[in-house]
Short mmCIF file of C-alpha atoms in Angstrom, two decimals:
data_model
loop_
_atom_site.label_atom_id
_atom_site.label_comp_id
_atom_site.label_asym_id
_atom_site.label_seq_id
_atom_site.Cartn_x
_atom_site.Cartn_y
_atom_site.Cartn_z
CA UNK A 1 44.55 -15.17 -5.76
CA UNK A 2 43.58 -16.96 -2.40
CA UNK A 3 41.70 -13.83 -1.32
CA UNK A 4 39.65 -13.69 -4.67
CA UNK A 5 38.80 -17.52 -4.29
CA UNK A 6 37.67 -17.12 -0.64
CA UNK A 7 35.24 -14.35 -1.66
CA UNK A 8 33.86 -16.51 -4.63
CA UNK A 9 30.31 -17.54 -3.63
CA UNK A 10 29.18 -21.34 -4.07
CA UNK A 11 26.83 -21.21 -7.04
CA UNK A 12 23.98 -23.87 -7.73
CA UNK A 13 23.32 -24.46 -11.48
CA UNK A 14 20.90 -22.22 -13.09
CA UNK A 15 17.54 -23.91 -13.01
CA UNK A 16 13.96 -22.82 -13.78
CA UNK A 17 11.40 -21.60 -10.73
CA UNK A 18 7.78 -21.23 -11.85
CA UNK A 19 8.84 -21.79 -15.48
CA UNK A 20 11.68 -18.68 -15.14
CA UNK A 21 15.35 -18.84 -14.89
CA UNK A 22 16.92 -18.45 -11.47
CA UNK A 23 20.39 -18.67 -9.95
CA UNK A 24 21.01 -19.44 -6.22
CA UNK A 25 24.27 -18.48 -4.39
CA UNK A 26 25.33 -19.24 -1.16
CA UNK A 27 27.89 -17.22 1.05
CA UNK A 28 31.30 -18.84 1.30
CA UNK A 29 31.91 -21.26 4.02
CA UNK A 30 35.13 -19.91 5.21
CA UNK A 31 33.79 -17.77 8.02
CA UNK A 32 33.67 -19.57 11.32
CA UNK A 33 30.26 -17.56 12.08
CA UNK A 34 26.95 -18.80 10.93
CA UNK A 35 25.27 -17.03 8.27
CA UNK A 36 22.07 -15.53 9.74
CA UNK A 37 21.22 -12.68 7.30
CA UNK A 38 17.73 -13.19 5.21
CA UNK A 39 18.46 -14.23 1.77
CA UNK A 40 18.58 -11.35 -1.29
CA UNK A 41 16.40 -11.88 -4.02
CA UNK A 42 17.08 -9.92 -6.91
CA UNK A 43 14.45 -9.23 -9.70
CA UNK A 44 16.14 -7.65 -12.75
CA UNK A 45 14.79 -4.79 -14.56
CA UNK A 46 14.33 -4.51 -18.17
CA UNK A 47 17.26 -6.51 -19.70
CA UNK A 48 18.92 -7.38 -16.65
CA UNK A 49 19.64 -11.01 -17.23
CA UNK A 50 21.53 -13.23 -14.63
CA UNK A 51 24.63 -12.47 -16.48
CA UNK A 52 24.47 -8.69 -15.67
CA UNK A 53 24.70 -9.30 -11.99
CA UNK A 54 27.70 -11.54 -12.19
CA UNK A 55 30.19 -8.49 -11.12
CA UNK A 56 28.25 -7.66 -8.06
CA UNK A 57 27.65 -11.34 -6.66
CA UNK A 58 30.78 -11.72 -4.71
CA UNK A 59 29.83 -8.73 -2.65
CA UNK A 60 26.05 -9.55 -2.20
CA UNK A 61 26.70 -13.13 -1.46
CA UNK A 62 29.55 -12.55 0.98
CA UNK A 63 27.45 -13.34 3.97
CA UNK A 64 24.05 -14.39 2.88
CA UNK A 65 22.39 -16.43 0.03
CA UNK A 66 21.36 -14.82 -3.15
CA UNK A 67 18.36 -15.56 -5.51
CA UNK A 68 18.62 -14.06 -8.90
CA UNK A 69 15.31 -14.40 -10.68
CA UNK A 70 14.76 -13.43 -14.48
CA UNK A 71 11.21 -12.62 -15.60
CA UNK A 72 10.35 -13.74 -19.23
CA UNK A 73 12.30 -11.81 -21.54
CA UNK A 74 15.23 -11.53 -19.64
CA UNK A 75 18.07 -14.05 -20.82
CA UNK A 76 17.17 -16.80 -22.97
CA UNK A 77 13.51 -18.26 -23.40
CA UNK A 78 12.83 -21.10 -21.38
CA UNK A 79 12.51 -24.58 -22.93
CA UNK A 80 9.04 -25.19 -24.59
CA UNK A 81 8.49 -27.82 -22.13
CA UNK A 82 8.79 -25.47 -19.43
CA UNK A 83 6.97 -22.42 -20.90
CA UNK A 84 5.16 -23.71 -23.85
CA UNK A 85 3.27 -20.40 -24.52
CA UNK A 86 5.32 -17.30 -25.11
CA UNK A 87 2.91 -14.44 -26.32
CA UNK A 88 2.19 -10.81 -25.27
CA UNK A 89 -0.38 -12.24 -22.43
CA UNK A 90 2.15 -14.43 -21.07
CA UNK A 91 4.63 -11.55 -20.83
CA UNK A 92 1.95 -9.45 -19.24
CA UNK A 93 1.01 -11.95 -16.69
CA UNK A 94 4.63 -12.22 -15.88
CA UNK A 95 5.07 -8.63 -14.85
CA UNK A 96 1.37 -7.50 -13.69
CA UNK A 97 0.35 -7.92 -10.02
CA UNK A 98 -3.11 -7.01 -11.12
CA UNK A 99 -3.00 -10.19 -13.49
CA UNK A 100 -1.27 -12.49 -10.99
CA UNK A 101 -3.94 -11.53 -8.46
CA UNK A 102 -6.71 -12.67 -10.75
CA UNK A 103 -5.16 -16.27 -11.36
#
């Protein structure tokens, strides 16, 4: 339907940011009004990959850009050239504010 196509956000390809998978979406450009809302950044919880947010994206990206970021362990493992070391310490560093502050 035309309404559904107009509500579909513009997607960039999934890419890696700081070694983690991320998806960036932009609002549809059918509106004549400029988009002035700050971007929405989604950091999924346990076992919430990018795919688990697909149903919600047309609504979330209706009038703002949306960035979905996967922590290590959510979604597929990154390629070895992006994240060569995947062990418990790497998982801990990915989610621990205390650890991130000491780096």
